[in-house]
Coordinates of C-alpha atoms and ligand atoms in Angstrom, one line a residue:
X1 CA -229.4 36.0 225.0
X2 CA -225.7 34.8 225.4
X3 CA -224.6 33.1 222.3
X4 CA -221.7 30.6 221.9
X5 CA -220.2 29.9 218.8
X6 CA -217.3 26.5 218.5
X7 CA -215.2 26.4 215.6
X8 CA -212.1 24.2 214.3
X9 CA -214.2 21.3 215.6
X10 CA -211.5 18.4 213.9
X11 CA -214.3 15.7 214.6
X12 CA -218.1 16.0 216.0
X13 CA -219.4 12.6 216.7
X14 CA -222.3 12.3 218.3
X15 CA -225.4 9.8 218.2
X16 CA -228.7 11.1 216.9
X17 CA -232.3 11.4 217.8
X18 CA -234.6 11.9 220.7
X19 CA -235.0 8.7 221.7
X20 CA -233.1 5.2 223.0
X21 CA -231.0 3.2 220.3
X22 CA -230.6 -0.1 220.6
X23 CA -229.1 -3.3 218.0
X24 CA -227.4 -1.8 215.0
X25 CA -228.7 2.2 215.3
X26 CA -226.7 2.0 219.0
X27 CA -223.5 2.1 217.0
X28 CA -224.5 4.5 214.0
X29 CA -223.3 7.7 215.0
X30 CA -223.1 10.8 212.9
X31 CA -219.4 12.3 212.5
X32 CA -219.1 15.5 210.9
X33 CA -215.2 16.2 210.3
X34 CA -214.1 20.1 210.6
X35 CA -216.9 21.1 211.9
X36 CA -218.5 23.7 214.1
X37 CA -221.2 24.7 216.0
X38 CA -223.7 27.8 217.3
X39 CA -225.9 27.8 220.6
X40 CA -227.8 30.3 222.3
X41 CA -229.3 30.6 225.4
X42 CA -228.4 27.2 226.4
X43 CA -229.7 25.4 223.4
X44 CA -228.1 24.6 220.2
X45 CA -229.2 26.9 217.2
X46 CA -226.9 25.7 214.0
X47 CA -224.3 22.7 213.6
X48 CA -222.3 22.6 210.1
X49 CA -218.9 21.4 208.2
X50 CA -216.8 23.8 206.4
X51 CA -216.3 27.2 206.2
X52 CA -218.5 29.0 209.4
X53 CA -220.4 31.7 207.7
X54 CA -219.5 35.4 208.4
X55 CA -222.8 36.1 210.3
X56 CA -221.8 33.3 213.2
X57 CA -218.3 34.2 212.8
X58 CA -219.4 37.8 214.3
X59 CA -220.2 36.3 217.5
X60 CA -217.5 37.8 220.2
X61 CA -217.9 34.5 222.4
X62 CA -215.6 32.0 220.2
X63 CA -213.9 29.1 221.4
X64 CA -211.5 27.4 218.8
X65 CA -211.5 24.0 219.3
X66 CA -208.2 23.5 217.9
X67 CA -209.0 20.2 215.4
X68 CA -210.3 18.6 218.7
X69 CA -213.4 16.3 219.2
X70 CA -216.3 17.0 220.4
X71 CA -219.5 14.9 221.7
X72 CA -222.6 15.4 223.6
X73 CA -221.5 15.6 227.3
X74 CA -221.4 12.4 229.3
X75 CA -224.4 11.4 231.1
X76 CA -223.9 9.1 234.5
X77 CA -227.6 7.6 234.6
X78 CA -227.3 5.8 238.1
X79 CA -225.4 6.7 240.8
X80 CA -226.1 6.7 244.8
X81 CA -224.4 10.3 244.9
X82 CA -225.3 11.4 248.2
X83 CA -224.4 9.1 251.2
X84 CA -221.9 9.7 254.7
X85 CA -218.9 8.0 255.0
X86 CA -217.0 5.9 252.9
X87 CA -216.2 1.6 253.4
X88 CA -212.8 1.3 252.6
X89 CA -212.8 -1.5 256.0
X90 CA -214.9 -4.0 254.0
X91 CA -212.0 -3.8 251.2
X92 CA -210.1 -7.1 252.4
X93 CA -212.9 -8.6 253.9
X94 CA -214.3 -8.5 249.7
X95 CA -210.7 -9.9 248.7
X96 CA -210.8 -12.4 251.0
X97 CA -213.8 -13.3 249.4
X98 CA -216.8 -12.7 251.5
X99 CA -220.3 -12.6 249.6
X100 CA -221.6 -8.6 249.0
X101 CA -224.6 -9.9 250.4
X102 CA -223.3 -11.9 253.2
X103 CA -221.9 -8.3 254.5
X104 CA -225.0 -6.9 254.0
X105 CA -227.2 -9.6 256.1
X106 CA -224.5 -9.0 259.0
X107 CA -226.0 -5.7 259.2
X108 CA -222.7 -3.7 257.1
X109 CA -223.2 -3.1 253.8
X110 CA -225.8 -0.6 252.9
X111 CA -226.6 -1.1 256.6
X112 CA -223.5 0.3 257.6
X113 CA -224.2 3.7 255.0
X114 CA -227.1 4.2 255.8
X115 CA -226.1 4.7 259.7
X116 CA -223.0 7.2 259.0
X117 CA -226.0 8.8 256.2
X118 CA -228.3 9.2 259.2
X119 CA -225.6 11.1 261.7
X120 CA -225.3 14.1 259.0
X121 CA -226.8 16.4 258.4
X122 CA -228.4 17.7 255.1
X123 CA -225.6 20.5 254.6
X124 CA -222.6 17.9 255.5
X125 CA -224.4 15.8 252.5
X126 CA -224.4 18.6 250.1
X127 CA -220.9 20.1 250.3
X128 CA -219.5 16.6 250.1
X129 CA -221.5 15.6 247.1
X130 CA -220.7 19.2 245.7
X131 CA -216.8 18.2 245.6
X132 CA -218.2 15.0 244.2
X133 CA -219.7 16.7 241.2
X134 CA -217.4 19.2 240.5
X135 CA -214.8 16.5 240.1
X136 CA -217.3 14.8 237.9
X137 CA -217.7 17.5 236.0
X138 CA -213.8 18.0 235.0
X139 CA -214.2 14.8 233.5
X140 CA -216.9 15.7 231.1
X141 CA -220.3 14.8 232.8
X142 CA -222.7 16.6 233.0
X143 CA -226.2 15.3 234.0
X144 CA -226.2 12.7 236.7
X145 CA -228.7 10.6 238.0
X146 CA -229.0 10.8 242.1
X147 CA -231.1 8.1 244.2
X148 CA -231.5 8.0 247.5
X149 CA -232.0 4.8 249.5
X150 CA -228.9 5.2 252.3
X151 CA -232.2 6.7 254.9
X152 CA -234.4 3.9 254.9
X153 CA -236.3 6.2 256.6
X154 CA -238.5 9.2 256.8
X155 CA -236.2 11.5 257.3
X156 CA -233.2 10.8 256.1
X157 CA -234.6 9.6 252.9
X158 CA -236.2 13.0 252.5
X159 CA -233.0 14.4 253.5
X160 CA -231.2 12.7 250.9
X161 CA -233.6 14.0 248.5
X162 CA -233.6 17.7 249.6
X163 CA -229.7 17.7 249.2
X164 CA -230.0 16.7 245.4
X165 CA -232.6 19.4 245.1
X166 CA -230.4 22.1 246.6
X167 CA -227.4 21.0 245.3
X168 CA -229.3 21.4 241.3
X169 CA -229.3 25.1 241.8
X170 CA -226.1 25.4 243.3
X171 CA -223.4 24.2 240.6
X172 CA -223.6 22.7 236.8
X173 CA -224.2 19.8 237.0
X174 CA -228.0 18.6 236.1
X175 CA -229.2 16.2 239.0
X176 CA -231.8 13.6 238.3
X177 CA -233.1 11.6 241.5
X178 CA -234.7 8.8 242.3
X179 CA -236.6 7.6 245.5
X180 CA -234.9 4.2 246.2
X181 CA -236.3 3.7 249.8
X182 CA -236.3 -0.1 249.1
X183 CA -232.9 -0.3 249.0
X184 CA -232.2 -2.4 252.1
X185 CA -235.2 -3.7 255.0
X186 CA -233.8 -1.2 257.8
X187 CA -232.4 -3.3 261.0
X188 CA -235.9 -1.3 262.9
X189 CA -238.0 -3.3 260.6
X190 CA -236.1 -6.7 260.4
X191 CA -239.7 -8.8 261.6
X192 CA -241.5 -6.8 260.0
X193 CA -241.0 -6.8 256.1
X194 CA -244.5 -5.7 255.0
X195 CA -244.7 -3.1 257.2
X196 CA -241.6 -1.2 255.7
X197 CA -243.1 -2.3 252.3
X198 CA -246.7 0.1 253.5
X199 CA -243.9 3.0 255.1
X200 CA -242.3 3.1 251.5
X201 CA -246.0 2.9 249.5
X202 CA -248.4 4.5 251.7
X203 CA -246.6 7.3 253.4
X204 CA -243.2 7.9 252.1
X205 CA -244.2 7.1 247.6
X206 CA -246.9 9.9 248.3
X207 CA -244.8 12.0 250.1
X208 CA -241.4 12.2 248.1
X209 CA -244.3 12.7 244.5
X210 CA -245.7 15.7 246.5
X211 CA -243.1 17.4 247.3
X212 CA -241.7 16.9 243.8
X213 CA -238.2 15.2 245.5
X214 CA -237.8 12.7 242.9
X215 CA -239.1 11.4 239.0
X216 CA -238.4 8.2 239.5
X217 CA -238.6 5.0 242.0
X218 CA -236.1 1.9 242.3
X219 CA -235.6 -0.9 243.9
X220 CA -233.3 -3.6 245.2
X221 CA -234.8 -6.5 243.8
X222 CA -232.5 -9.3 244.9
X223 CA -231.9 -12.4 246.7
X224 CA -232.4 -11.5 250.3
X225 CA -233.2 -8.0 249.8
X226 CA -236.6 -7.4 248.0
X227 CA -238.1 -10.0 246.2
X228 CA -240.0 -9.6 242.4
X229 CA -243.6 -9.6 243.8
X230 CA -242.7 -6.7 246.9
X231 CA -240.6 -4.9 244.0
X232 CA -243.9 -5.0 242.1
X233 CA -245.9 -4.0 244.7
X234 CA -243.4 -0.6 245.2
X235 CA -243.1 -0.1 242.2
X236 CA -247.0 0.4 240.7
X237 CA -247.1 2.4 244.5
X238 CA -244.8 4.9 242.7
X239 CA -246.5 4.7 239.6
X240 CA -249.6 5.2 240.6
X241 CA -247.9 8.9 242.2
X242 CA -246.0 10.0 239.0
X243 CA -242.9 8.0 239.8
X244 CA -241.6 6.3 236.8
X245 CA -240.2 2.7 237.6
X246 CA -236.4 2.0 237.9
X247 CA -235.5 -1.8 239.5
X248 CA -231.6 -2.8 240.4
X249 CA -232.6 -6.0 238.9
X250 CA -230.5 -9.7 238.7
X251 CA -227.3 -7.9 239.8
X252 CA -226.5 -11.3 241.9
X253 CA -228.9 -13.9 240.8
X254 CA -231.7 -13.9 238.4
X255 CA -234.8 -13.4 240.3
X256 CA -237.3 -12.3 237.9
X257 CA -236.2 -8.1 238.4
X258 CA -235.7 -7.7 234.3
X259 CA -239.2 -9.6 233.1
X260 CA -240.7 -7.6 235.8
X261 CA -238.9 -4.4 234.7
X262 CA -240.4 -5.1 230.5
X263 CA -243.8 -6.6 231.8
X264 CA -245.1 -2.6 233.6
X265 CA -242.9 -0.6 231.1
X266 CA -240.1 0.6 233.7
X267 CA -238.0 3.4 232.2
X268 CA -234.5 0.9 232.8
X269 CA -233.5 -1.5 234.2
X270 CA -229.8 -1.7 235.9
X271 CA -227.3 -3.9 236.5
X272 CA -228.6 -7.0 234.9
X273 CA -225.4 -9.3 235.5
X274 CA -227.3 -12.2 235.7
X275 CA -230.0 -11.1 232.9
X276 CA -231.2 -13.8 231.4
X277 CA -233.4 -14.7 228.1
X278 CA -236.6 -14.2 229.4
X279 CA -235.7 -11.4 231.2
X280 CA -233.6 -9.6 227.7
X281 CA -237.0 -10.5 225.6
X282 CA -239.3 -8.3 228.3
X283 CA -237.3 -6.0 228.5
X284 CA -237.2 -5.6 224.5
X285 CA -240.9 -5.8 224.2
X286 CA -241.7 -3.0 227.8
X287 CA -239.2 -0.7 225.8
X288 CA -236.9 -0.6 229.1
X289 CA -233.1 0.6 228.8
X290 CA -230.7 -1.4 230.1
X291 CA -228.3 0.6 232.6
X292 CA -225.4 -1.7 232.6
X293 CA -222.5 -0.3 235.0
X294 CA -218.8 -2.3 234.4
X295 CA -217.2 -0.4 237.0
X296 CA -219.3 -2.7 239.5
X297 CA -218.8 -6.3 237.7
X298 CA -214.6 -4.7 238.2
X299 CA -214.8 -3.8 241.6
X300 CA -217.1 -6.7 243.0
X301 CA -214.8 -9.3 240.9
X302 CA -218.2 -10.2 239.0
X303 CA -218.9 -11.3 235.3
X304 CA -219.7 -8.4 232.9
X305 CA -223.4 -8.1 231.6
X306 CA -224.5 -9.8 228.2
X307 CA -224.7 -6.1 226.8
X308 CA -224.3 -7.8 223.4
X309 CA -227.3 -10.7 223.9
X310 CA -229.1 -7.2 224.6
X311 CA -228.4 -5.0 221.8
X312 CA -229.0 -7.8 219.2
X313 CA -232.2 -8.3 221.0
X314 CA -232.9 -4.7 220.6
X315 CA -232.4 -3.6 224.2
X316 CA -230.7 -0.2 224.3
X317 CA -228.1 0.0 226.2
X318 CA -226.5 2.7 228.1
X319 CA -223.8 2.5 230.6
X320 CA -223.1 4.3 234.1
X321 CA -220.9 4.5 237.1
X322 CA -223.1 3.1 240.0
X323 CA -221.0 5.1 241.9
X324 CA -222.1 4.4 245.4
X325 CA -219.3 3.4 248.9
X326 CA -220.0 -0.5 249.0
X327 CA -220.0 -1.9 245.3
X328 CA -218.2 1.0 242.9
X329 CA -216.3 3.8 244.6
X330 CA -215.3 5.9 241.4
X331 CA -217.4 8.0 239.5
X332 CA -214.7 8.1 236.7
X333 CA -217.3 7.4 233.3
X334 CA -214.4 7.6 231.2
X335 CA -212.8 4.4 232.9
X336 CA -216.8 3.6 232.8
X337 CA -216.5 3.9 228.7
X338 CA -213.3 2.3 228.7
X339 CA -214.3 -1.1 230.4
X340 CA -217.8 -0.8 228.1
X341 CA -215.6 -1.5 225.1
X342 CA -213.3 -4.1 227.3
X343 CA -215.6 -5.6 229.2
X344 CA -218.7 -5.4 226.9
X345 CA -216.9 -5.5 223.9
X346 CA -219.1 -2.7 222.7
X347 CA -217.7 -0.7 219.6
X348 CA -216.5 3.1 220.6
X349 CA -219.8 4.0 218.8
X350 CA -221.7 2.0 220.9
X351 CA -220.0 3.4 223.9
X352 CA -220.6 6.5 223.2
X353 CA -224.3 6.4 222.2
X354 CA -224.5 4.2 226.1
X355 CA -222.8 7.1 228.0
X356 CA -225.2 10.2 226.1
X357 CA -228.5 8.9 224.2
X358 CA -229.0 6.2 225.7
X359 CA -228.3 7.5 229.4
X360 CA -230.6 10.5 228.5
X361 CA -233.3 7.9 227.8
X362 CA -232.5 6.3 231.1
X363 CA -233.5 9.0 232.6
X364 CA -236.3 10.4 230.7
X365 CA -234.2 13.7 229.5
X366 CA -233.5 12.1 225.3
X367 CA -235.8 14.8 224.1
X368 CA -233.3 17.1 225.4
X369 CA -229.6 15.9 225.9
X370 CA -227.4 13.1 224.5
X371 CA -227.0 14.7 221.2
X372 CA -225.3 17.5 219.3
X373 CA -228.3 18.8 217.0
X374 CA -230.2 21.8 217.0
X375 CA -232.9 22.2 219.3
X376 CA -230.5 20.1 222.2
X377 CA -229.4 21.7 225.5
X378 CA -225.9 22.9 224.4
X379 CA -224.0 20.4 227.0
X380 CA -220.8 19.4 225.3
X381 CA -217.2 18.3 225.8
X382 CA -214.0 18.9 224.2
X383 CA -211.3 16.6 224.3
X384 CA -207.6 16.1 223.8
X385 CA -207.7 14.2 220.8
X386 CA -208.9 14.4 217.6
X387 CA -210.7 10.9 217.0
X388 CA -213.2 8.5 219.0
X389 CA -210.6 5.6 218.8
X390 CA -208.3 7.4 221.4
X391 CA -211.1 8.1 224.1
X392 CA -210.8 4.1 224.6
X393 CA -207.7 3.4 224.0
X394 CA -205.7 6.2 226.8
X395 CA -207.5 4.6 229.5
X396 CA -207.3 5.9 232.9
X397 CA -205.9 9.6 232.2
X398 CA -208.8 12.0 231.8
X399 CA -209.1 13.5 228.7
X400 CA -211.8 16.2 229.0
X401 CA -210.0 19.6 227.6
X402 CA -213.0 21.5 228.0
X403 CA -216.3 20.9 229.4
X404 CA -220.0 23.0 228.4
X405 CA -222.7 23.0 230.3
X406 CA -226.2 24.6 229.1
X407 CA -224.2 27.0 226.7
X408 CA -221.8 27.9 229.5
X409 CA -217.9 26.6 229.5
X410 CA -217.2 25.3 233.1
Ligands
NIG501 O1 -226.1 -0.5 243.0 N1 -226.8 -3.0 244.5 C1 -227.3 -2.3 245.3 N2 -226.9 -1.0 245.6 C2 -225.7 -0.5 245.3 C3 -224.6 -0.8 246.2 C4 -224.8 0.0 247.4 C5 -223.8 -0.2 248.5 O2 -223.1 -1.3 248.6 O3 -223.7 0.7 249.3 C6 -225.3 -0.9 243.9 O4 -224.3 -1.6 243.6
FE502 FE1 -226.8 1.0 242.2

């Protein structure tokens, strides 16, 4: 089995455990100074301090880290990876102020994705996502959450789907996808709101479980998108078929998507600008992450979520991209990290458990990434400093050195 052995490691921080961390365990971390490591076959066999012992130093496939640090690779738990087109038109008309969801109800938006998503085809998809992810990857992430939702329709949402599924065996980077038919109501269906709700739970829910396209379902539950009781309704559909619940709740206003997210035990819950009390306390008791994305509050000129309100409340919180053509075009997670500890005011610690831990618990993967211990997948990333401080503080440069995937340096 190949065998991989790290040593000279000047810093090894990394969050511990196989599940979510949230109020004061989010920001304990373990660092282990001059330190190294041994994987093989993918997973990691031996982590230590000191001098390496002569049996691991026999290894032939040594990488000398050079005093650097090293942490778990970077997890982006929510991203809309896989669309056509871009939007770069609606750019003034959001300076100038127009409402996100004003440009959606005028049939752009989403709307206008999900048409230029429709006209390609599954391999135009792919080999644009593929230059996607491999630019992801160079910045140290590694396992990336995928959701569909610019189809609105059979095929295209199945087509979507398929891509991620291809694209997993084709480079390194771990896809994780989610249905999110109920993204938008599709312009075919504008009068008839309950019968795209019985497309999504009776014929495409059953479909996308069978086929094994997707673990989990989402929705847009928002002001003039879908409301809490048809979010409910889609999400216990998905349930009921394997699907664990995901909602993209009170990104605009507050309209009950986080207490429904705690009240049937979704997995996370996402963007949560407008979270509120109520919402932070269901959330806390259903055990839900909260996938908070500060590139999007950035880009869409919006108030950063009350991550702290959360992790006092016990809420764990991870952080992603939302990368997606409307709301957040960059998939950068550094900048992602950076404006966590800005924005959030989170502690480097914290940042680092919401961008590995945390994200693996997003997406139901904690027993096996987010942390460098023995028994984890071996996905790791060297980088050009030796301390945690400087991560957050050289913002906007990418400071990946080296990146692992699954034992294997990309
Ligand atoms: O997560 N909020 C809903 N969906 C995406 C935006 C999608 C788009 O504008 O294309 C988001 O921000
Ligand atoms: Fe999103």
């Amino acid at each position: 089995m190949e065998r991989l052995v790290i040593k000279n490691i000047g810093l090894l921080a990394t969050p511990l455990g196989n599940s979510a961390q949230g109020g004061k365990a989010q920001g304990e971390i373990q660092y282990l100074t001059n330190a190294w490591l041994e994987a093989e076959g993918g997973i990691i066999t031996a982590v230590g301090t000191g001098t390496v012992p002569a049996a691991v130093l026999a290894e032939p496939n040594i990488i000398d880290a050079g005093g650097a640090l090293v942490t778990p690779g970077l997890i982006d738990a929510h991203t809309h990876l896989i669309f056509g087109g871009w939007r770069e038109h609606e750019l003034s008309m959001k300076r100038q102020g127009v409402p996100y969801l004003e440009i959606l109800a005028k049939g752009g938006g989403i709307l206008s994705t999900v048409r230029s998503t429709r006209s390609a085809t599954q391999e135009e998809l792919e080999d644009k996502a593929e230059e996607i992810l491999r630019e992801m990857l160079a910045l140290g992430v590694t396992t990336c959450e995928a959701k569909s939702g610019y189809g609105l329709d059979t095929e295209t949402e199945l087509k979507q789907l398929r891509a991620a599924k291809s694209l997993n065996k084709k480079q390194p980077v771990e896809l994780v996808s989610t249905f999110l038919g109920a993204h938008a109501l599709p312009q075919e269906y504008k009068e008839d709101r309950e019968g795209y709700i019985r497309l999504l739970t009776e014929e495409l829910i059953p479909q996308v479980a069978k086929e094994g396209l997707a673990e989990f379902c989402d929705v847009f539950c928002e002001t003039g998108v879908f409301t809490a009781q048809e979010s409910e309704t889609i999400l216990r559909a998905g349930q009921a078929h394997g699907l664990g619940a995901k909602i993209h709740a009170d990104e605009i206003d507050a309209i009950g998507g986080s207490t429904l997210a705690g009240n049937i035990g979704a997995i996370s819950a996402e963007h949560l600008i407008a979270a509120d009390d109520a919402g932070i306390q269901a959330m806390a008791k259903g055990g839900t992450v909260a996938v908070l994305l500060p590139a999007t509050s950035l880009y869409l000129g919006k108030p950063y979520a009350p991550a702290r309100a959360m992790i006092d409340a016990g809420v764990p919180v991870a952080t992603a991209s939302d990368f997606n053509p409307g709301s957040c075009p960059s998939f950068n997670l550094q900048l992602v990290m950076d404006l966590a500890c800005w924005g959030y005011k989170l502690t480097p610690a914290e940042a680092l458990t919401a961008v590995t831990l945390n994200a693996a618990a997003a997406i139901g993967r904690a027993e096996r990434l987010g942390t460098v211990e023995p028994g984890k997948q071996a996905d790791l990333v060297i980088w050009k400093t030796d301390n945690l401080d400087y991560l957050f503080y050289r913002f906007g440069q990418n400071l990946a050195k080296t990146v692992i995937k699954n034992g294997k340096v990309c």
